[in-house]
XYZ file of C-alpha atoms in Angstrom:
637
model
C 0.067 0.027 -0.095
C 2.404 2.790 1.174
C 6.130 2.877 1.863
C 5.646 4.358 5.448
C 2.957 4.906 6.825
C 1.691 5.375 10.637
C -0.653 2.539 12.482
C -3.020 3.635 15.047
C -3.872 1.310 17.621
C -7.211 2.912 17.924
C -9.550 5.906 16.388
C -7.892 9.038 15.072
C -10.033 11.244 17.264
C -8.975 9.325 20.460
C -5.124 10.516 19.273
C -6.299 13.994 18.183
C -8.936 15.038 21.261
C -11.570 14.183 18.956
C -10.906 17.225 16.389
C -12.123 19.430 19.038
C -9.130 21.808 18.386
C -11.866 24.679 18.123
C -15.020 23.272 16.955
C -16.591 21.567 20.409
C -19.713 19.637 20.136
C -22.259 20.168 22.757
C -25.290 18.121 22.776
C -28.729 19.270 22.813
C -31.618 17.455 25.048
C -35.143 18.118 25.364
C -36.107 19.295 28.999
C -38.059 17.411 31.266
C -41.666 18.597 32.815
C -40.535 17.363 36.103
C -37.442 16.425 37.840
C -39.171 13.900 39.991
C -40.652 12.205 36.811
C -39.473 8.748 35.193
C -36.110 9.448 34.125
C -36.111 8.963 30.172
C -33.291 7.256 28.300
C -30.533 9.873 27.707
C -30.301 8.955 23.706
C -34.240 9.568 23.592
C -33.929 12.833 24.907
C -30.962 13.743 22.432
C -32.593 16.538 20.184
C -29.433 17.389 18.366
C -25.810 18.996 18.598
C -24.388 22.388 18.702
C -21.316 22.864 17.177
C -19.131 26.251 18.166
C -16.756 27.406 20.767
C -17.512 29.597 23.503
C -14.533 32.038 24.256
C -13.860 34.135 27.215
C -10.995 36.627 27.190
C -9.814 39.726 28.376
C -10.373 43.230 26.594
C -7.264 45.854 26.874
C -8.594 48.362 29.271
C -6.617 50.956 27.169
C -8.766 49.917 24.012
C -12.268 48.661 24.830
C -13.074 48.939 20.837
C -10.345 46.064 20.134
C -11.983 43.022 20.329
C -10.054 40.748 17.759
C -9.066 37.673 19.018
C -6.240 35.654 17.553
C -7.303 32.323 18.828
C -10.065 32.998 16.034
C -7.783 33.200 13.109
C -8.151 30.717 10.579
C -11.631 29.738 11.189
C -13.476 29.071 7.824
C -16.843 30.827 7.232
C -20.286 28.985 8.066
C -20.912 28.608 4.448
C -22.678 25.431 2.898
C -19.508 23.482 0.845
C -19.443 20.606 -1.240
C -16.641 17.762 -0.319
C -15.748 14.484 -1.979
C -15.197 12.021 0.232
C -13.050 8.702 -0.425
C -13.543 5.940 2.255
C -10.491 3.429 2.284
C -11.303 0.189 3.880
C -8.651 -2.047 4.067
C -9.646 -5.078 5.966
C -11.421 -6.209 9.327
C -9.859 -8.095 12.244
C -11.569 -10.293 15.035
C -15.305 -10.119 13.884
C -18.059 -11.344 16.483
C -19.312 -14.752 14.644
C -22.872 -14.592 13.518
C -23.477 -17.632 12.060
C -24.063 -21.295 13.736
C -20.582 -22.566 12.388
C -18.722 -19.764 14.203
C -18.084 -17.763 10.849
C -19.464 -14.741 9.028
C -19.905 -13.696 5.490
C -18.981 -10.277 5.882
C -19.658 -7.235 3.419
C -19.430 -3.541 3.822
C -22.232 -0.836 3.864
C -21.391 2.966 4.270
C -23.442 5.619 4.744
C -23.850 9.247 4.616
C -26.861 11.310 4.330
C -29.540 9.674 2.066
C -26.316 8.245 0.383
C -25.385 4.425 0.418
C -22.805 2.105 -1.135
C -22.371 -1.575 -0.266
C -20.450 -4.419 -1.094
C -22.931 -7.394 -0.751
C -22.331 -8.932 -4.200
C -18.513 -9.029 -3.153
C -19.323 -10.508 0.272
C -16.346 -12.838 1.658
C -17.740 -16.421 2.769
C -16.886 -17.809 5.918
C -13.981 -15.228 7.408
C -13.574 -13.654 10.621
C -10.382 -11.809 9.383
C -11.352 -10.799 5.987
C -9.340 -8.404 3.401
C -11.633 -6.050 1.764
C -9.320 -3.575 -0.245
C -12.388 -1.250 -0.975
C -12.365 2.303 -1.853
C -15.650 4.509 -1.421
C -16.560 7.882 -2.980
C -19.364 9.837 -1.925
C -19.919 13.721 -2.245
C -21.473 15.370 0.875
C -22.693 18.691 1.811
C -21.645 20.434 5.128
C -23.398 21.316 7.347
C -26.169 18.942 6.041
C -24.196 15.673 6.013
C -21.700 15.416 8.707
C -21.945 11.775 9.841
C -20.345 8.669 7.960
C -21.271 5.212 9.074
C -19.346 2.321 8.105
C -21.259 -1.259 9.070
C -20.052 -4.601 8.761
C -22.872 -6.725 7.734
C -22.978 -10.871 7.699
C -24.762 -12.315 4.472
C -27.319 -14.932 4.786
C -28.743 -16.995 2.227
C -32.204 -17.334 3.893
C -33.545 -14.431 5.957
C -32.387 -10.943 6.417
C -28.892 -10.106 6.764
C -27.294 -9.481 10.474
C -25.447 -6.492 11.545
C -22.057 -7.205 12.984
C -21.067 -3.832 13.823
C -20.587 -0.267 12.946
C -18.386 2.862 13.341
C -19.204 6.267 13.068
C -17.125 9.348 11.893
C -17.624 12.907 12.057
C -16.605 14.374 8.717
C -17.627 17.981 9.433
C -15.161 18.144 12.601
C -12.369 16.453 10.411
C -12.766 18.674 7.378
C -12.554 21.978 9.814
C -10.119 20.678 12.342
C -6.716 22.486 12.234
C -4.860 19.225 12.753
C -5.848 18.991 8.978
C -6.924 15.189 8.809
C -8.968 15.589 5.651
C -5.833 14.313 3.529
C -2.997 13.100 6.216
C 0.561 14.069 5.547
C 2.898 11.578 3.876
C 6.277 11.259 5.133
C 7.936 11.441 1.629
C 7.138 13.906 -1.351
C 7.397 11.639 -4.384
C 5.998 12.627 -7.652
C 5.406 9.244 -9.344
C 5.611 5.866 -8.314
C 3.503 3.422 -5.862
C 3.945 6.259 -3.137
C 3.156 9.347 -5.171
C 1.798 12.430 -3.384
C -1.878 11.863 -2.695
C -3.035 15.298 -1.552
C -4.600 18.024 -4.101
C -2.374 20.409 -2.944
C 1.272 20.407 -2.808
C 3.278 20.799 0.240
C 4.410 24.296 -0.588
C 0.765 25.341 -1.244
C -0.405 23.680 1.924
C 1.963 25.352 4.016
C 1.453 28.746 2.527
C -2.527 28.237 3.098
C -1.529 27.446 6.663
C 0.562 30.897 6.975
C -2.692 32.658 5.368
C -5.428 31.427 7.620
C -3.077 32.315 10.624
C -2.369 36.093 9.423
C 1.359 35.594 8.702
C 3.736 36.072 6.010
C 4.370 33.289 3.436
C 7.626 31.200 4.512
C 10.921 32.201 2.990
C 13.006 29.569 1.674
C 16.840 29.464 1.994
C 19.511 27.003 1.468
C 18.839 24.089 3.730
C 16.389 26.255 6.066
C 12.784 27.414 6.214
C 11.710 30.890 7.850
C 8.118 30.909 9.048
C 7.272 34.089 11.210
C 10.120 34.180 13.807
C 10.790 30.694 13.751
C 13.863 28.793 11.505
C 13.211 25.301 10.646
C 16.267 23.204 9.693
C 16.033 21.094 6.987
C 17.842 17.547 7.319
C 19.556 16.311 4.378
C 17.544 13.118 4.379
C 14.445 15.374 3.590
C 15.589 15.740 0.052
C 16.696 12.957 -2.454
C 20.513 12.677 -2.537
C 20.418 12.883 -6.113
C 19.067 16.514 -6.126
C 21.486 17.556 -3.325
C 24.504 16.293 -5.388
C 23.544 18.154 -8.234
C 25.978 21.750 -8.844
C 23.390 22.970 -11.551
C 19.734 22.376 -11.168
C 16.749 23.418 -13.325
C 13.975 25.163 -12.191
C 11.486 22.286 -11.793
C 14.569 20.706 -9.396
C 14.589 23.619 -7.460
C 11.131 23.866 -7.157
C 10.797 20.207 -6.117
C 13.859 21.041 -3.591
C 11.143 23.707 -2.168
C 8.208 20.760 -1.868
C 10.536 18.677 0.322
C 11.864 21.425 2.562
C 8.233 22.388 2.609
C 7.065 18.972 3.756
C 9.546 18.767 6.495
C 8.161 21.715 7.953
C 4.709 20.734 7.631
C 5.650 17.509 9.724
C 6.848 19.658 12.750
C 4.077 22.417 12.360
C 3.207 21.665 16.165
C 6.694 23.670 17.106
C 5.107 26.800 15.562
C 2.859 26.874 18.912
C 4.996 29.102 20.711
C 4.719 31.699 18.060
C 0.933 30.924 17.087
C -1.597 29.922 19.578
C -3.642 28.194 17.063
C -0.660 25.939 15.593
C -1.161 21.746 16.093
C 0.375 19.015 14.864
C -0.619 17.715 11.564
C -2.331 14.256 11.114
C 0.666 11.898 9.413
C -0.389 9.514 6.543
C -2.129 6.567 8.634
C -4.352 3.883 8.807
C -6.748 3.989 11.818
C -8.357 0.716 13.675
C -11.795 1.584 14.627
C -13.843 -0.569 16.895
C -17.116 -2.084 15.551
C -20.029 -1.384 17.969
C -23.643 -2.880 18.060
C -26.428 -1.371 20.074
C -27.244 -5.138 21.175
C -23.926 -4.987 22.830
C -22.989 -1.813 24.187
C -19.329 -1.092 25.006
C -18.463 -4.528 23.617
C -16.326 -4.275 20.307
C -17.786 -6.545 17.661
C -14.504 -6.452 15.690
C -12.045 -4.036 14.357
C -11.882 -2.183 10.992
C -8.608 -0.983 9.495
C -9.637 2.432 7.570
C -8.694 5.928 6.651
C -10.621 8.640 4.893
C -9.745 11.601 2.453
C -11.710 14.539 1.771
C -11.672 17.068 -0.969
C -13.477 20.234 -1.563
C -15.270 19.934 -4.859
C -13.778 23.299 -5.885
C -10.336 21.508 -6.252
C -9.599 18.963 -8.538
C -9.058 15.490 -6.542
C -6.129 13.137 -7.297
C -6.814 9.750 -8.543
C -7.707 7.108 -5.703
C -5.412 5.176 -4.027
C -5.402 1.322 -5.680
C -5.692 -0.966 -2.240
C -7.373 -4.027 -3.861
C -5.896 -7.204 -2.292
C -2.911 -8.301 -4.173
C -3.498 -11.072 -6.494
C -1.760 -14.336 -5.782
C 1.124 -15.423 -8.335
C 0.645 -18.935 -9.596
C 3.616 -20.934 -9.680
C 4.077 -24.724 -10.343
C 6.691 -26.373 -8.540
C 8.416 -29.865 -10.130
C 10.209 -32.292 -7.395
C 12.103 -34.928 -9.145
C 12.593 -37.937 -6.499
C 15.794 -39.427 -7.459
C 16.955 -41.563 -4.615
C 16.820 -42.415 -1.056
C 19.708 -43.695 1.223
C 20.191 -44.930 4.584
C 16.121 -45.351 5.205
C 15.312 -47.450 8.027
C 14.761 -50.962 7.439
C 11.190 -51.857 9.094
C 10.515 -55.232 8.063
C 12.501 -58.463 8.958
C 12.236 -61.403 6.996
C 10.942 -64.409 8.678
C 13.132 -67.049 7.151
C 16.471 -65.352 7.256
C 16.016 -62.731 10.066
C 17.438 -60.074 7.622
C 15.961 -56.622 7.940
C 14.660 -55.139 4.607
C 12.143 -52.136 3.584
C 9.436 -51.756 0.880
C 10.251 -48.054 0.518
C 8.224 -45.203 -1.450
C 7.875 -41.552 -0.808
C 4.767 -39.207 -0.699
C 5.037 -35.405 -1.431
C 2.649 -32.439 -1.164
C 2.452 -28.625 -0.530
C 1.124 -28.185 3.054
C -2.608 -26.845 2.444
C -3.089 -28.771 -0.893
C -3.350 -31.913 1.162
C -6.118 -33.335 -1.558
C -3.256 -33.028 -4.069
C -0.723 -35.609 -2.398
C 1.241 -37.475 -4.713
C 3.564 -40.538 -4.137
C 6.160 -42.809 -5.890
C 6.022 -46.302 -6.953
C 7.462 -48.578 -4.487
C 11.138 -50.067 -4.643
C 10.613 -53.457 -2.951
C 12.896 -55.498 -0.724
C 15.506 -52.641 -0.169
C 18.148 -54.437 2.065
C 20.257 -51.588 2.646
C 17.964 -48.213 3.094
C 18.710 -47.489 -0.776
C 15.615 -46.843 -2.962
C 15.717 -45.738 -6.509
C 12.812 -44.120 -7.975
C 13.263 -41.255 -11.116
C 9.922 -40.053 -10.232
C 8.403 -36.442 -10.554
C 6.086 -34.932 -8.401
C 4.120 -31.633 -10.065
C 2.402 -29.130 -7.805
C 0.736 -26.019 -9.110
C -0.026 -23.359 -6.113
C -1.205 -19.662 -5.720
C 1.472 -17.431 -3.867
C 1.831 -14.006 -2.224
C 5.308 -13.001 -2.371
C 5.298 -9.906 0.126
C 3.237 -12.213 2.513
C 4.905 -15.434 1.699
C 1.880 -17.475 1.650
C 0.055 -20.020 -0.067
C -3.589 -19.055 -0.671
C -6.284 -21.841 -1.383
C -9.555 -22.564 -0.984
C -11.748 -25.469 0.335
C -15.025 -26.400 1.951
C -14.621 -26.692 5.589
C -16.919 -29.710 5.691
C -19.516 -31.933 3.381
C -22.371 -29.436 4.072
C -20.359 -26.314 3.452
C -21.921 -24.383 0.650
C -19.139 -22.306 -0.153
C -15.555 -22.759 0.057
C -13.755 -20.621 2.403
C -10.239 -18.900 1.644
C -7.092 -19.882 3.820
C -3.484 -18.762 3.683
C -0.378 -20.703 5.134
C 3.448 -20.797 4.586
C 4.526 -22.448 1.617
C 5.925 -25.500 2.614
C 6.719 -28.594 0.845
C 6.309 -32.175 2.736
C 8.356 -34.987 1.618
C 7.907 -38.514 3.789
C 8.951 -41.848 3.264
C 7.110 -44.805 4.207
C 7.156 -48.617 4.334
C 4.878 -50.302 2.191
C 3.016 -53.575 3.526
C 0.726 -55.763 1.552
C -1.374 -56.822 4.349
C -1.439 -54.242 7.323
C -1.332 -50.399 7.072
C 1.527 -48.885 5.815
C 3.981 -47.527 8.231
C 5.235 -43.881 8.373
C 9.152 -43.639 8.706
C 10.386 -40.071 8.122
C 9.824 -36.826 6.892
C 11.076 -33.560 6.020
C 9.335 -29.956 5.804
C 11.011 -27.605 3.399
C 9.485 -23.885 3.984
C 10.069 -23.073 -0.201
C 11.056 -19.269 0.494
C 13.619 -20.000 3.628
C 14.991 -23.587 3.750
C 18.365 -25.315 4.556
C 20.441 -25.879 1.416
C 20.647 -29.595 0.554
C 24.175 -31.337 1.055
C 25.897 -32.263 -2.529
C 26.141 -35.890 -1.246
C 24.490 -38.742 1.116
C 27.565 -38.995 2.930
C 27.507 -34.986 3.710
C 24.017 -35.496 4.426
C 23.551 -35.072 8.140
C 20.552 -34.703 10.883
C 21.808 -31.280 11.748
C 20.390 -30.304 8.611
C 16.703 -31.155 9.972
C 17.287 -28.628 13.173
C 15.634 -25.555 12.924
C 17.666 -22.366 11.479
C 20.101 -25.098 10.217
C 22.512 -23.074 7.799
C 23.174 -22.523 5.175
C 19.369 -21.238 3.880
C 18.169 -20.505 0.652
C 14.536 -19.457 -1.075
C 13.487 -21.395 -3.918
C 11.994 -18.277 -5.404
C 15.272 -16.743 -5.491
C 17.419 -19.882 -6.863
C 14.469 -21.406 -9.063
C 16.171 -24.555 -9.099
C 18.269 -27.093 -6.448
C 19.168 -30.408 -6.272
C 20.612 -32.761 -3.433
C 20.327 -34.522 -0.267
C 18.033 -34.097 2.511
C 17.625 -35.689 5.954
C 14.329 -37.254 6.726
C 13.545 -37.614 10.683
C 10.770 -38.634 13.132
C 9.909 -37.764 16.513
C 11.172 -40.386 18.719
C 8.142 -42.452 20.697
C 7.904 -44.500 23.549
C 8.295 -47.648 21.486
C 11.482 -46.498 20.272
C 12.646 -46.160 23.790
C 11.297 -49.753 24.737
C 12.871 -51.270 21.852
C 16.462 -49.840 22.729
C 15.996 -51.312 26.206
C 15.049 -54.190 24.853
C 17.907 -54.686 22.471
C 20.438 -53.819 25.034
C 18.610 -56.504 27.350
C 19.120 -59.092 24.478
C 22.650 -58.323 24.021
C 23.773 -58.618 27.686
C 22.041 -62.020 27.742
C 23.905 -63.201 24.824
C 27.193 -61.960 25.987
C 27.936 -60.150 22.672
C 27.746 -57.127 21.107
C 25.159 -55.235 19.389
C 25.101 -56.215 15.477
C 27.317 -54.008 13.755
C 25.278 -52.649 10.468
C 25.804 -49.396 8.746
C 23.405 -47.502 11.398
C 24.830 -48.987 14.983
C 28.182 -47.626 13.683
C 27.051 -44.135 13.674
C 27.494 -41.806 16.528
C 24.692 -41.022 18.784
C 24.612 -37.179 17.814
C 24.554 -38.417 14.229
C 21.281 -40.446 14.341
C 19.409 -38.323 16.590
C 19.149 -34.725 18.313
C 16.579 -33.117 20.750
C 15.420 -29.828 19.915
C 14.636 -26.729 22.473
C 11.161 -28.288 23.236
C 12.882 -31.455 24.663
C 11.885 -33.673 21.979
C 14.095 -36.159 20.268
C 14.174 -36.625 16.896
C 15.515 -39.507 14.975
C 17.248 -39.856 11.436
C 15.272 -42.240 9.425
C 16.914 -41.779 6.125
C 17.901 -39.428 3.467
C 16.266 -38.279 0.158
C 17.892 -37.175 -3.197
C 15.439 -34.755 -4.663
C 15.285 -31.720 -7.526
C 13.381 -28.898 -6.998
C 12.500 -26.800 -9.856
C 10.123 -23.515 -9.738
C 8.877 -22.261 -12.648
C 5.671 -19.448 -13.115
C 2.424 -21.040 -14.477
C 3.296 -19.300 -17.922
C 6.513 -21.051 -18.487
C 4.749 -24.530 -17.187
C 2.575 -24.011 -19.935
C 5.045 -23.354 -22.379
C 7.293 -25.971 -21.474
C 5.219 -28.773 -19.753
C 6.548 -31.693 -18.168
C 4.643 -35.119 -17.070
C 4.211 -36.636 -13.646
C 5.890 -39.742 -12.497
C 7.908 -40.964 -15.477
C 5.457 -39.568 -18.122
C 5.739 -37.606 -21.238
C 6.673 -34.476 -21.962
C 10.025 -35.165 -20.619
C 9.995 -38.213 -19.289
C 12.119 -39.928 -16.753
C 14.048 -43.159 -17.447
C 12.977 -46.329 -15.166
C 15.410 -46.694 -12.234
C 17.993 -49.643 -12.296
C 16.830 -51.539 -9.341
C 18.280 -54.524 -8.151
C 16.076 -57.626 -8.724
C 15.595 -59.184 -5.410
C 13.257 -62.347 -4.762
C 12.676 -63.718 -1.524
C 11.183 -67.069 -3.180
C 13.752 -69.691 -3.017
C 12.066 -71.929 -5.424
C 11.926 -69.202 -8.065
C 15.269 -67.558 -8.087
C 17.740 -69.394 -5.628
C 20.632 -67.830 -6.881
C 19.690 -64.216 -6.160
C 18.217 -65.136 -3.069
C 21.693 -66.844 -2.135
C 23.765 -63.862 -2.959
C 21.540 -60.899 -1.247
C 20.488 -63.124 1.661
C 23.143 -65.464 2.333
C 26.514 -64.158 0.654
C 26.237 -60.809 2.252
C 25.677 -62.052 5.814
C 28.384 -65.108 5.670
C 30.580 -64.058 3.009
C 33.615 -64.461 5.032
C 32.533 -67.675 6.410
C 31.941 -68.994 2.662
C 35.428 -67.645 1.394
C 37.193 -69.246 3.961
C 35.519 -72.419 3.616
C 35.979 -72.396 -0.473
C 39.728 -71.782 0.629
C 40.002 -74.627 2.840
C 38.016 -76.837 0.569
C 40.636 -75.908 -2.585
C 43.739 -76.701 0.183
C 41.772 -80.107 1.354
C 41.566 -81.114 -1.988
C 45.471 -79.869 -2.979
C 46.262 -82.197 -0.128
C 44.269 -84.879 -0.922
C 45.630 -85.008 -4.561
C 49.143 -85.077 -3.553
C 48.496 -87.896 -0.813
C 46.692 -89.760 -3.552
C 49.489 -89.146 -6.451
C 52.550 -88.982 -4.184
C 52.734 -93.140 -3.750
C 52.611 -93.702 -7.182
C 55.432 -91.185 -8.010
C 57.612 -92.671 -5.187
C 57.253 -96.074 -6.738
C 58.014 -95.052 -9.987
C 61.141 -93.551 -9.228
C 62.066 -96.483 -7.705
C 61.648 -98.904 -10.468
C 63.241 -96.408 -12.626
C 65.917 -95.954 -10.291
């Protein structure tokens, strides 16, 4: 919306004395026939409001005809005037739910006098914190139409709509206030861009008008300072663009622009003139105010809050174009994730014949929030080492808000919901490794969550991929929205459960009973700190494997121009992985079963046995042939 803007935690009136710096409000009540009669409600007795000021001041005894009072300087004439009012509604927060499902379908109604505008055709379904981004324009006449009423309504398909709450703004007091809230003062004077000056008058014109209304001479612009009456305002160097200050020779237009920056600096400190001008007060800065929404049914209890501001321009001055505060449209992306391999995956199954652990590995992936678009690889059966080969592509499309760094999606909250609600949450890619079971439920092994705009950089190889990469704020970091592409290894972890602790204790006890050490496999050879860690909350996480993945982020336009297929399909198909063909059926493939199950476990014994057999055979041949050779030598002797 703006580069710099002040956010007021309440309504603007609370910070500026209800804008009654000179125009005060006095309620007018209907009189009562008897003091002892029934007390009527104060609101019922209210007949109107008187706006004005009562001033009591001494007259110089030497000059009784001098009735001029400086405090009345700058007070405008009480003549009818038409004003263009722009109401900017940014969003509402913490609205009171009005529907049985604990939600609301809010829309806006803006009224001033007999004019009424609404957004009923653009109501936002099932939201208590809706972002409206609406601008309303009304033309009002002072002193006839002085109050602006902004109401938040709840849309109902059946029956009348319900009022959630409303807020009221006294436009007349704002328009005539010396604080000049009619168009708030920007922090910078920009002639173009998204933060362009949005007042109908330039800073120098506003400053000259203030001087004129207070009956003093126009400001005097000097080098790095401005003189107003007897006060010298020093202009800081950062108040003027550096490019203008460094120029030795400036054009008349550039000199005029420097004056505008200097005038704005004075306006931002106008309250300092109070020592010379009694009517000088601080001017309202560019802002967003948070106004409470109230309801007569629940007096004094806010029904939510409205983030908004109001601009007003007299009809005799050309108004600048309105500020565009429409909610930012999300950018559409396609994330392509290729699962190449896994390594060191925890072996969750045990072969009943050989006792050798194995696992049937597959990988799931999805963007958080888009749970209905989960994708998974095929299964790498009978992995004996935790290695899995896939060459499988996931393709995810999502809508993303770069400023908020959130994914936007719509879904129905329940089966009975008539409309989908909008949700936002951080863009997180979830990858999980599972063990496939033919009969029982599949077993979850481990996962990694990668926040797309701020994730840990991948390792170049499996050996360099450690459990430390799964810790919070592990470094180095990178964003896929900047890098666009990344390939490497990430760890897969799982929170340690009570079953894990029990299994560890059981393994230790069995090892003690058998009087031998724990079986030395690749996992047991690792140090304890290499396979588990404890986070700040005290939870322990285990390393359950590693996954090699390639991430590529493209815009929707790029994706449609160069499409790719899911899994290994066209276009841009992936090759089938070269997986070892292993079967546990002795009768179908006994040789491969021997190689992968018996050879790996008893390799040393088999080699020793073969060598021993060769030596025995050699000695047997020697013993068998030795007598014949001796007899032949003796006979021939």
